[in-house]
Backbone as numpy.savetxt, mean C-alpha at the origin, in Angstrom:
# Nx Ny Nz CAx CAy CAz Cx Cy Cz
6.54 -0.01 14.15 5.30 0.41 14.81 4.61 1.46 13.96
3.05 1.29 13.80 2.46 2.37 13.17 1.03 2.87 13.98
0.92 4.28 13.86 0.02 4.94 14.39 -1.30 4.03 13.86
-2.34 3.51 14.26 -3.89 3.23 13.68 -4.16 4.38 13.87
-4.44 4.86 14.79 -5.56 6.11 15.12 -4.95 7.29 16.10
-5.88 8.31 15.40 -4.71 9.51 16.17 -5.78 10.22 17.22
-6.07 10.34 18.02 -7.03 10.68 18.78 -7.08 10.37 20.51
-8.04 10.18 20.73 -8.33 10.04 22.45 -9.82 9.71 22.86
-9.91 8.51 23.17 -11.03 7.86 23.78 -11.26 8.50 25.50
-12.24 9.60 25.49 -12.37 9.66 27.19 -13.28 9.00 28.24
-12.57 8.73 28.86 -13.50 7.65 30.54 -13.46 8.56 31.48
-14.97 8.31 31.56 -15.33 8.68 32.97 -14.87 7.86 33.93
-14.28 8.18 35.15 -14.40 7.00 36.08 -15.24 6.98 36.92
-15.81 5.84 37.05 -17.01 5.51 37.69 -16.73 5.07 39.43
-15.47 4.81 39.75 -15.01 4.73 41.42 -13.76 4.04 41.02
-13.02 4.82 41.54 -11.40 5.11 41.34 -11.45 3.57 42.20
-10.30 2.76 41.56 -9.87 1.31 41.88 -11.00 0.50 41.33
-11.78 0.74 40.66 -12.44 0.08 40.08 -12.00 -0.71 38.55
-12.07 -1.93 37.93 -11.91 -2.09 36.85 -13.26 -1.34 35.84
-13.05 -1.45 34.77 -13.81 -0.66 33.95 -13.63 -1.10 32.17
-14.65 -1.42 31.81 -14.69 -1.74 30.66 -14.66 -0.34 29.42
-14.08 -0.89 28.60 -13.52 0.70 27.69 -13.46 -0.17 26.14
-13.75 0.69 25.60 -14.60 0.04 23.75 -13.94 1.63 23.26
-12.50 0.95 22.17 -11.90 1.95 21.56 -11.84 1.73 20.14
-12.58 2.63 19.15 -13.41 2.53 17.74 -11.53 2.77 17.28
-11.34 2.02 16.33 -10.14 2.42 15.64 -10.81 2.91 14.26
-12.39 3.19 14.16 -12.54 3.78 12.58 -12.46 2.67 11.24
-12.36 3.07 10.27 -11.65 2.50 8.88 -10.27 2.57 8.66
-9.32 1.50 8.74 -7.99 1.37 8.83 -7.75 0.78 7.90
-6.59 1.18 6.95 -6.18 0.26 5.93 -4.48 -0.78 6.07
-4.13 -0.85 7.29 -3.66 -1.90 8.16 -3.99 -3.33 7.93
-2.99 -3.93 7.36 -2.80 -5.32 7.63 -2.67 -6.00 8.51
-3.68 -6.77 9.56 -2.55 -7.29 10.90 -3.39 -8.51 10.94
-1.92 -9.07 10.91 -1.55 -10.40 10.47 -1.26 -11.10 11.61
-1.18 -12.44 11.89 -0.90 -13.51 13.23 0.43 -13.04 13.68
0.42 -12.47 15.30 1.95 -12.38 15.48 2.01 -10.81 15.87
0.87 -9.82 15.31 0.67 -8.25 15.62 0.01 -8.17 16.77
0.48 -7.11 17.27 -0.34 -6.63 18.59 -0.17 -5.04 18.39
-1.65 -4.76 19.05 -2.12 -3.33 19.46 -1.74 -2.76 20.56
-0.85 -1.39 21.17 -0.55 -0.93 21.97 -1.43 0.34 22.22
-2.39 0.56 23.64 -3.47 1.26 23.76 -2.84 1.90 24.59
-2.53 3.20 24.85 -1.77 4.31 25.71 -2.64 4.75 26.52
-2.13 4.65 28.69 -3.66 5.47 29.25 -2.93 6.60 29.69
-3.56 7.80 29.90 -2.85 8.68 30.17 -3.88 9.95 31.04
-3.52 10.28 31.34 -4.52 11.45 32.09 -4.63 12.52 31.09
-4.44 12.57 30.05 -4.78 14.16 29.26 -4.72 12.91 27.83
-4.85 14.19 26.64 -4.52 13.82 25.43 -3.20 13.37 24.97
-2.70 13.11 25.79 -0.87 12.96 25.25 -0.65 12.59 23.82
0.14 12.89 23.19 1.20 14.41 23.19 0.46 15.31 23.46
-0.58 15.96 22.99 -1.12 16.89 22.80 -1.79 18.06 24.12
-1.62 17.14 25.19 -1.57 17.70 26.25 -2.79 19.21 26.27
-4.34 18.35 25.85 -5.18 19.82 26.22 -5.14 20.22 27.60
-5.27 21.12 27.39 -5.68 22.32 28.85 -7.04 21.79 29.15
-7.29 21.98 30.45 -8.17 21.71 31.36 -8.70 22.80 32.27
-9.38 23.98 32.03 -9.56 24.68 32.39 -10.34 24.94 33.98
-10.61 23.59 34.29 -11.26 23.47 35.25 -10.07 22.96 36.60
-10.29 23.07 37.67 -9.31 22.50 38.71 -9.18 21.37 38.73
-8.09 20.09 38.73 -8.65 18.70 38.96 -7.29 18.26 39.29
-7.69 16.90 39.88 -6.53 16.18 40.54 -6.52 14.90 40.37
-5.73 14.23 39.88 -5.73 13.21 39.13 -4.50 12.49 39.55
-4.21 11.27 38.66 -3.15 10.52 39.52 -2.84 8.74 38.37
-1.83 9.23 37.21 -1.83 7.95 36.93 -0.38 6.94 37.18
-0.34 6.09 37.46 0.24 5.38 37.96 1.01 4.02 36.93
2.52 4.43 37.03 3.46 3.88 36.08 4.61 3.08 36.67
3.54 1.66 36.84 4.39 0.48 37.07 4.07 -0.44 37.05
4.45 -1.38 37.30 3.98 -3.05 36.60 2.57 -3.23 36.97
1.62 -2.94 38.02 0.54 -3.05 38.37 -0.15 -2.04 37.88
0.42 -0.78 37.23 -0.48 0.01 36.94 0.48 0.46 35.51
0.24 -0.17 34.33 0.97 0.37 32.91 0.38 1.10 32.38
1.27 1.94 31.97 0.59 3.35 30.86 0.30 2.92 29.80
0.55 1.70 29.27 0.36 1.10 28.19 0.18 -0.03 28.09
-0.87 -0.88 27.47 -1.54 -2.24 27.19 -1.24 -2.74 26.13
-0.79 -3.76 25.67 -0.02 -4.35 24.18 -1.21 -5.70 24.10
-2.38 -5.40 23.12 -3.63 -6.04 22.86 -2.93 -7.11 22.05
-3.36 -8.56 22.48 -3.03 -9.27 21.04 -4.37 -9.34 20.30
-4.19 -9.26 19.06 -5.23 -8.85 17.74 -5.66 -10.77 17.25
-6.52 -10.41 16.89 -7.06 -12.12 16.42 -7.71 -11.62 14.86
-7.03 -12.22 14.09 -7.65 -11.68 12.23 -8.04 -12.49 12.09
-9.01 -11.80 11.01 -10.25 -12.80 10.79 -9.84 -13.81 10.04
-10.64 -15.25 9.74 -10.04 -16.57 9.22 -9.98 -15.99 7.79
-8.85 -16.51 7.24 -9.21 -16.27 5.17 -10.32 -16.93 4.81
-10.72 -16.21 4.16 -11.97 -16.58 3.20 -11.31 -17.12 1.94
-12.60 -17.98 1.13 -12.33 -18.57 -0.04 -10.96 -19.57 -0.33
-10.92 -20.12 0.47 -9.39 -21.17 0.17 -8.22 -20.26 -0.08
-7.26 -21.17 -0.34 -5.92 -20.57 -1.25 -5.82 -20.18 -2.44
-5.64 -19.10 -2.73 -5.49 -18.71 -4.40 -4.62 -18.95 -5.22
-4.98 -18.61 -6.59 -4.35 -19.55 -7.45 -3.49 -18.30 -7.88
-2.27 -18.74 -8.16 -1.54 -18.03 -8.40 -0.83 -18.35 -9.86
-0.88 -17.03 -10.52 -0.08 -17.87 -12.06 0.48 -16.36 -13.00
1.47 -16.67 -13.62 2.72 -15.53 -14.30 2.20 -15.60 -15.55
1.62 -14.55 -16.18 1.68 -14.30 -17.72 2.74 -13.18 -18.16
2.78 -13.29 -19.53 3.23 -12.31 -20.42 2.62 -11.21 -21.21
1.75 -10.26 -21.07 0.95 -9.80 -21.09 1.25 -8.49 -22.29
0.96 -8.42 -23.72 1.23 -7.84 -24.34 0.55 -5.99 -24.68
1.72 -5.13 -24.42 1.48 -3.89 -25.10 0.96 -3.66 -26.51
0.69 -2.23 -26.49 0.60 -1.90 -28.01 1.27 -2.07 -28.97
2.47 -1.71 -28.48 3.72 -1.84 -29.25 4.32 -3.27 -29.53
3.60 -4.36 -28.58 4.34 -5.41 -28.75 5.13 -5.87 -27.45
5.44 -5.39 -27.16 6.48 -5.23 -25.62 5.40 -6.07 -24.61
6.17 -7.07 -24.01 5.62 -8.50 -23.04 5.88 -7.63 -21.51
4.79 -7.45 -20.85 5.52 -7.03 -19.60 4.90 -8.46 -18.57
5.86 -8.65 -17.99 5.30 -9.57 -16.66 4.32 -9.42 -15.40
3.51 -10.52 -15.45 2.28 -9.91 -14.81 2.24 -11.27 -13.72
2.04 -11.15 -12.45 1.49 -12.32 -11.80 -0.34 -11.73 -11.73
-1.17 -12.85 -11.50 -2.39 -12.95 -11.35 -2.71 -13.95 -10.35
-3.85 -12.87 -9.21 -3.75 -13.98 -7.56 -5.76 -13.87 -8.11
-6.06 -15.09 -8.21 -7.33 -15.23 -8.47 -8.18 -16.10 -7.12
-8.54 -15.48 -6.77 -9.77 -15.98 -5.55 -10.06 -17.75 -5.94
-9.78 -18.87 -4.63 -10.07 -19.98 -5.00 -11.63 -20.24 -5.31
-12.49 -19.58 -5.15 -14.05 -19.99 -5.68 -14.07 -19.61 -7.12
-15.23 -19.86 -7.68 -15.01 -19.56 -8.98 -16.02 -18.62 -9.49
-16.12 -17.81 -10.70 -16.89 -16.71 -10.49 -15.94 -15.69 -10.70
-16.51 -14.30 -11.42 -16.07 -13.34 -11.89 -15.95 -12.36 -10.90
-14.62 -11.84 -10.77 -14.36 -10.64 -9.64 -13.53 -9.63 -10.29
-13.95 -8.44 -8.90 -13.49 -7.02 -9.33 -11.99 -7.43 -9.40
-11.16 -6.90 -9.90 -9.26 -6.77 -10.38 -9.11 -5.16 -9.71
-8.09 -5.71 -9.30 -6.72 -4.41 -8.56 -5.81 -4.72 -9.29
-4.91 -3.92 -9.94 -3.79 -3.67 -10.43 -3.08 -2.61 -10.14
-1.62 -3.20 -9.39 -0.71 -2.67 -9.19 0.91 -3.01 -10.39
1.23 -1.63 -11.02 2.49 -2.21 -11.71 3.56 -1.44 -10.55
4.41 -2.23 -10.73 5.89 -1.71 -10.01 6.89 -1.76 -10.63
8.22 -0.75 -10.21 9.43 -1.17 -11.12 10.44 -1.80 -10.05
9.80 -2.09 -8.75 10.79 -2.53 -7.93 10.52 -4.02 -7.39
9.78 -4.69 -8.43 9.66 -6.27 -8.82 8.52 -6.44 -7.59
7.66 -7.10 -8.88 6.64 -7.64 -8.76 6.06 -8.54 -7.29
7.43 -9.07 -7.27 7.25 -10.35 -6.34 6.98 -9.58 -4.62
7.46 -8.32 -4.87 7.09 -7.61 -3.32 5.46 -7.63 -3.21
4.42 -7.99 -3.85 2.95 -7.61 -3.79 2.58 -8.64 -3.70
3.55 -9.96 -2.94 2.61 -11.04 -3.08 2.04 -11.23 -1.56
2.17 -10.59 -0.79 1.48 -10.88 0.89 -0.15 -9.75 0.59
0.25 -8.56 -0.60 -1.41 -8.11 -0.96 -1.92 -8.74 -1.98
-1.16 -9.07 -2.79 -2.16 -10.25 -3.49 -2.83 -11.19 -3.07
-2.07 -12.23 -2.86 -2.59 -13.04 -1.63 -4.03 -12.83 -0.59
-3.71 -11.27 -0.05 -4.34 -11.20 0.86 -6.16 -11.04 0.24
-6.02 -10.01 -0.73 -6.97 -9.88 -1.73 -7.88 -10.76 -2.25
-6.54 -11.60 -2.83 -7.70 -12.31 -3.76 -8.55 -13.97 -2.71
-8.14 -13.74 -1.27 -9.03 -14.40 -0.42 -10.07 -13.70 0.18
-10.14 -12.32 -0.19 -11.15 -11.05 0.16 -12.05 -10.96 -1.16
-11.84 -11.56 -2.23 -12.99 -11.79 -3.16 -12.12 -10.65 -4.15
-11.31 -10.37 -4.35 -10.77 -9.46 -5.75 -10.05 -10.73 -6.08
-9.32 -10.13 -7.53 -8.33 -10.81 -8.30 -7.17 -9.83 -8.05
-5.84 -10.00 -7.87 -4.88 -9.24 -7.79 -3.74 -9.43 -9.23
-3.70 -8.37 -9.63 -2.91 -8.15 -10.87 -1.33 -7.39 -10.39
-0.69 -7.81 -10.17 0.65 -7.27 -9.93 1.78 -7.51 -10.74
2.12 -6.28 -12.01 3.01 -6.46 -12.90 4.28 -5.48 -12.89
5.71 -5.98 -13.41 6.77 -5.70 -13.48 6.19 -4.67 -14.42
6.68 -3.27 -14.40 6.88 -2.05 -15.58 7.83 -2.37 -16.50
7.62 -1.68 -17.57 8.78 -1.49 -18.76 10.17 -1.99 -18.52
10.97 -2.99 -18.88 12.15 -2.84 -18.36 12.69 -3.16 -17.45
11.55 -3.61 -16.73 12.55 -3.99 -15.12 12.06 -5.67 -14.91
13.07 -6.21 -14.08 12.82 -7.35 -13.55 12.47 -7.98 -14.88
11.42 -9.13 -14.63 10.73 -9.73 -15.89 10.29 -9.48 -17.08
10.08 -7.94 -17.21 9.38 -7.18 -18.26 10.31 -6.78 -19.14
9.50 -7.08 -20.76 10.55 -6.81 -22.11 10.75 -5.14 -21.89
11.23 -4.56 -22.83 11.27 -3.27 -23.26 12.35 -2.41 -22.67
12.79 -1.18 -22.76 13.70 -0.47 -22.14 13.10 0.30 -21.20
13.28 0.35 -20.04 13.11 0.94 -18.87 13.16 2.83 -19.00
12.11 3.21 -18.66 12.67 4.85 -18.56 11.22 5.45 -18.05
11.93 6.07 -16.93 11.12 6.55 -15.95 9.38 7.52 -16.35
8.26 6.59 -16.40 7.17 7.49 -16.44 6.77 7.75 -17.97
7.78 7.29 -18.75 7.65 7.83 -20.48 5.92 7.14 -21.07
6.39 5.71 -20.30 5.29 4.68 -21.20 4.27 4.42 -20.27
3.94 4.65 -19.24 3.10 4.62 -17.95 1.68 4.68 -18.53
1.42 5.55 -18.92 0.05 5.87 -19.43 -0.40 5.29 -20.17
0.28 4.73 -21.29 -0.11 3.83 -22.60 -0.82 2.51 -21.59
1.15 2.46 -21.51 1.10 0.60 -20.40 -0.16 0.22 -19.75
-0.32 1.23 -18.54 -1.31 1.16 -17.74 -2.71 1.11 -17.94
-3.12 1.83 -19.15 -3.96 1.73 -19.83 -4.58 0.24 -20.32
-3.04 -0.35 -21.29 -3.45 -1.75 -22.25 -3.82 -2.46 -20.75
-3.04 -2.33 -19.60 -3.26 -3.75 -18.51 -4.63 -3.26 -18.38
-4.70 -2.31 -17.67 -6.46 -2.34 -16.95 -7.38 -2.84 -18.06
-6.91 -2.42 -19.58 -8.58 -3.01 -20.47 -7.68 -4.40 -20.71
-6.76 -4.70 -20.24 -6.49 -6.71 -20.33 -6.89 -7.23 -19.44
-6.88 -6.46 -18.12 -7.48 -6.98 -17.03 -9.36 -7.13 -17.22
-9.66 -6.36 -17.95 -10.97 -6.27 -17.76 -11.85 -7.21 -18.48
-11.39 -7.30 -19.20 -11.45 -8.37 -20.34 -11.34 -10.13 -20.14
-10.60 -10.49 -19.00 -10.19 -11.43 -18.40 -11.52 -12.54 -17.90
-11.15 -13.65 -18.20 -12.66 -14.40 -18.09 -12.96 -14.52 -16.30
-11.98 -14.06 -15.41 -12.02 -14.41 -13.91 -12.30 -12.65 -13.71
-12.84 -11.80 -14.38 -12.93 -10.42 -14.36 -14.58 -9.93 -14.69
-14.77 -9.30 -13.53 -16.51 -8.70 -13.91 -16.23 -7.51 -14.49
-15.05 -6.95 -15.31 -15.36 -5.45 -15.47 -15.21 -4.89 -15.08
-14.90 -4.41 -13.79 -14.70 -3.55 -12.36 -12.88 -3.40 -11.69
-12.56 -2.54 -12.55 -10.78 -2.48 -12.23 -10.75 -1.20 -11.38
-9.87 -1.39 -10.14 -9.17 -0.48 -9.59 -7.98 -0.46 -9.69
-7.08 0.29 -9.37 -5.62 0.38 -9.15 -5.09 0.64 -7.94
-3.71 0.64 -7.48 -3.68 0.54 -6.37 -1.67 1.01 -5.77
-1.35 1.74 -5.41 -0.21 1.45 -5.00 0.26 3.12 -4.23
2.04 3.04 -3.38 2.56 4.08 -3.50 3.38 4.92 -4.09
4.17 6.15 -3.85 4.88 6.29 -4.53 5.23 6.55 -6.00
6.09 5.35 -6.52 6.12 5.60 -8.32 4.62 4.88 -8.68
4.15 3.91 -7.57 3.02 3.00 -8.05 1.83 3.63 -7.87
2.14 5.48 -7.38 0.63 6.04 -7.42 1.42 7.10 -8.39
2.25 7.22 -8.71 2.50 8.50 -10.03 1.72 7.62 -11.19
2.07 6.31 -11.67 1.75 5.63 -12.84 0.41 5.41 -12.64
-0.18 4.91 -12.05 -1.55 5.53 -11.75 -1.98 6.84 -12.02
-1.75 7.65 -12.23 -1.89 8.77 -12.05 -2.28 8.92 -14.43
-0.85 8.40 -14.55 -0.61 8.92 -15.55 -1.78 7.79 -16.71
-1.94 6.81 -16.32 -2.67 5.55 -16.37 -4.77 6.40 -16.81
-4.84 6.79 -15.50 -5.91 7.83 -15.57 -5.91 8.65 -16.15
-5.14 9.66 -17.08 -5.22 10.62 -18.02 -5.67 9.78 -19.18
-5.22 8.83 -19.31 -5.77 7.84 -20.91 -7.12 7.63 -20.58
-8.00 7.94 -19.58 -9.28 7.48 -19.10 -9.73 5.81 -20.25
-9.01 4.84 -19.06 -9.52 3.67 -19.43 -10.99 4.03 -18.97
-11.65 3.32 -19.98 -13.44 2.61 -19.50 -13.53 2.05 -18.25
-12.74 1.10 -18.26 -12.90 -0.07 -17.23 -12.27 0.47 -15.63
-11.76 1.62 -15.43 -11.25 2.03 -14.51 -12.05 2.87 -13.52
-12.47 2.34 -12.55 -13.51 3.04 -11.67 -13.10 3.19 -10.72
-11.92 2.55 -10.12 -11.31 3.50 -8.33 -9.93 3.42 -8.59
-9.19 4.31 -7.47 -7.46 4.56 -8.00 -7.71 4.62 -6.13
-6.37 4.03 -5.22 -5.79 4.50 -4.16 -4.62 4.60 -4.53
-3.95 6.00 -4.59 -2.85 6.58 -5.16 -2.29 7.22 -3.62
-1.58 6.39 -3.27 -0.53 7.12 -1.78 0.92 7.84 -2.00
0.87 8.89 -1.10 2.37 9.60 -1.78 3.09 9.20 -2.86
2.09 9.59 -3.79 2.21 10.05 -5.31 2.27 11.15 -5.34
3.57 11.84 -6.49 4.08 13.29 -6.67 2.60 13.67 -7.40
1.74 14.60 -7.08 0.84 15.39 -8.33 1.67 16.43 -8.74
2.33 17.31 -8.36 3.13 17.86 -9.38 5.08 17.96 -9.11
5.00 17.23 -10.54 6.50 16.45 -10.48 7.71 17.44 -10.43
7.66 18.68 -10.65 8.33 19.63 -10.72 8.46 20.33 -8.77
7.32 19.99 -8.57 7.07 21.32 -7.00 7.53 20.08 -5.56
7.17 18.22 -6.25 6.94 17.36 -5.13 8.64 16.43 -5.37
9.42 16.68 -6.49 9.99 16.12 -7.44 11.25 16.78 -7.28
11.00 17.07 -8.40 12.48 18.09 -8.93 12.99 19.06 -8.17
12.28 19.95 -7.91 12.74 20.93 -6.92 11.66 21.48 -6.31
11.86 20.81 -5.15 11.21 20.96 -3.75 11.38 22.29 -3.04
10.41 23.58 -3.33 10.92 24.90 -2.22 11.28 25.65 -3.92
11.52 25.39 -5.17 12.53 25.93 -6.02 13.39 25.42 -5.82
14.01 24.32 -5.13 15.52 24.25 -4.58 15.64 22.44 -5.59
17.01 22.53 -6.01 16.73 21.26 -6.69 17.15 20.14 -5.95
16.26 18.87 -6.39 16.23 17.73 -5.01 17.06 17.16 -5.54
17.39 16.00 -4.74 18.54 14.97 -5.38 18.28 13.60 -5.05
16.49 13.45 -4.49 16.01 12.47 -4.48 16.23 11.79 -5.43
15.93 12.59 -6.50 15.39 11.76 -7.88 16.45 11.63 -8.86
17.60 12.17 -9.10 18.63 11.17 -9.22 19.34 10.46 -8.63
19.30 10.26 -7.04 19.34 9.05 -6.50 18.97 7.79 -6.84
17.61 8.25 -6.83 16.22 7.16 -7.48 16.98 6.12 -9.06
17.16 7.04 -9.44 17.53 6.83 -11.21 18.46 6.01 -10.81
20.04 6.69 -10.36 21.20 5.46 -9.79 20.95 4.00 -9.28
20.06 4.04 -8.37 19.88 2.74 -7.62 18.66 1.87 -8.55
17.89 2.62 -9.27 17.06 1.63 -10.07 17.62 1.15 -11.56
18.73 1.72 -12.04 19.55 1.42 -13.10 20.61 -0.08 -12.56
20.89 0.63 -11.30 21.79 -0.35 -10.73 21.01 -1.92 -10.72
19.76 -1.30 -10.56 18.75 -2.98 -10.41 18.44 -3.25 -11.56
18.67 -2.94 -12.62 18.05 -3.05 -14.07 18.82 -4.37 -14.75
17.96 -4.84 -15.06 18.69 -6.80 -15.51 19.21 -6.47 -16.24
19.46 -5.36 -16.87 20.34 -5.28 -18.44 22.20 -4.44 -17.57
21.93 -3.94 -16.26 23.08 -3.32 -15.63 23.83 -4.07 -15.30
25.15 -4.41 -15.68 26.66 -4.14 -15.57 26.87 -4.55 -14.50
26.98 -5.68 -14.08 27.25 -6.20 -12.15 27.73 -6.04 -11.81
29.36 -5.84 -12.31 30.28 -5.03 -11.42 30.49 -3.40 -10.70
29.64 -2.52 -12.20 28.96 -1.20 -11.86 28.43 -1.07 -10.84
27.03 -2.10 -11.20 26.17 -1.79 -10.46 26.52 -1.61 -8.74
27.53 -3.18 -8.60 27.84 -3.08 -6.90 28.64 -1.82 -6.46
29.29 -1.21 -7.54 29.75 0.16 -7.00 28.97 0.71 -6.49
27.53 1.18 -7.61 26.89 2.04 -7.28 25.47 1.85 -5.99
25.65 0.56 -5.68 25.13 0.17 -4.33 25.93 0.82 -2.73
């Protein structure tokens, strides 16, 4: 379950036992909901949790049981996909250095030049195919590639070293692309908004929007040691992504699972 909106829609009531029509703005949401989701609308006599004060006298009365639920579970209807099924197809996509990293490409079934999102990951590619997908029937092209080292991609794996170069060559390969107007964003969380991050210091040309979600900005204070105190997130991190590394040791590795 995830919060949409954090707030409180207030009704007047217009004569108690009355039904009543109620229009609740959920805003700009960046929520996927897909066939099969439903919306849960909470009624409550105050702001719950938040429980404002009411400074005025009042008497009120809500009622929690099958005829009268504190809560409504909306089924959601998404809109039809646009543009057919997309085409989906795996390149090898070459660095500076030479180094092939693996790239899928979700290209919108109409034809015609569109904006590109690129997301790289080191925790395989193939997790970005329900936003690819979703994308490139929303009129983008979706670029979703394996990093340095991992999964499909040549080269030796090591955390953040080559990010900036990498990220760089994809966005001006992406841009360049004959199903490409020029217009690259990036897109991800986590390690997939640190490399972003580092991607943008090379100031590609072709790079005009970044959604970077809990991404460390500083790797030492969000990272390493959290408070001054040293974390142990992040050699956790290291253990379990070595353990996934196609070049790791299978018997190791299931230890270290």
């Amino acid at each position: 379950a995830l919060t949409l909106a954090d707030g409180a829609t207030r009704v007047a009531i217009r004569k108690a036992g009355t039904p009543q029509k109620v229009s609740v703005d959920l805003g700009s949401i960046s929520n996927l909901i897909v066939k099969g989701h439903s919306i849960r609308l909470y009624v409550t006599s105050s702001n719950f949790p938040k429980l404002e004060p009411n400074r005025y006298a009042a008497h009120n009365a809500v009622l929690h049981d099958q005829s009268h639920a504190s809560s409504l579970d909306l089924p959601t209807q998404p809109v039809a996909h646009a543009d057919g099924v997309p085409v989906k197809s795996t390149l090898m996509v070459s660095m500076r250095d030479g180094v092939l990293l693996s790239t899928d490409i979700y290209v919108p079934a109409a034809a015609g030049k569109f904006p590109v999102l690129v997301a790289r990951s080191p925790y395989d590619k193939k997790g970005e195919r329900a936003r690819g997908d979703f994308f490139a029937r929303h009129g983008y092209v979706f670029v979703a590639q394996d990093t340095r080292g991992r999964y499909e991609s040549q080269g030796e794996p090591y955390p953040l070293l080559s990010e900036a170069q990498d990220g760089y060559d994809t966005i001006e390969w992406a841009a360049g692309q004959s199903w490409s107007n020029g217009k690259v964003g990036t897109t991800g969380a986590s390690y997939l908004a640190m490399n972003q991050y580092t991607a943008a210091i090379e100031r590609p040309p072709h790079l005009l929007a970044m959604y970077a979600a809990v991404g460390s900005e500083n790797f030492y204070r969000d990272s390493a040691y959290r408070g001054g105190i040293p974390s142990l997130g992040w050699p956790v991190w290291l253990l379990l992504s070595a353990a996934t590394d196609p070049h790791a040791d299978s018997a190791q590795a299931k230890r270290m699972m």
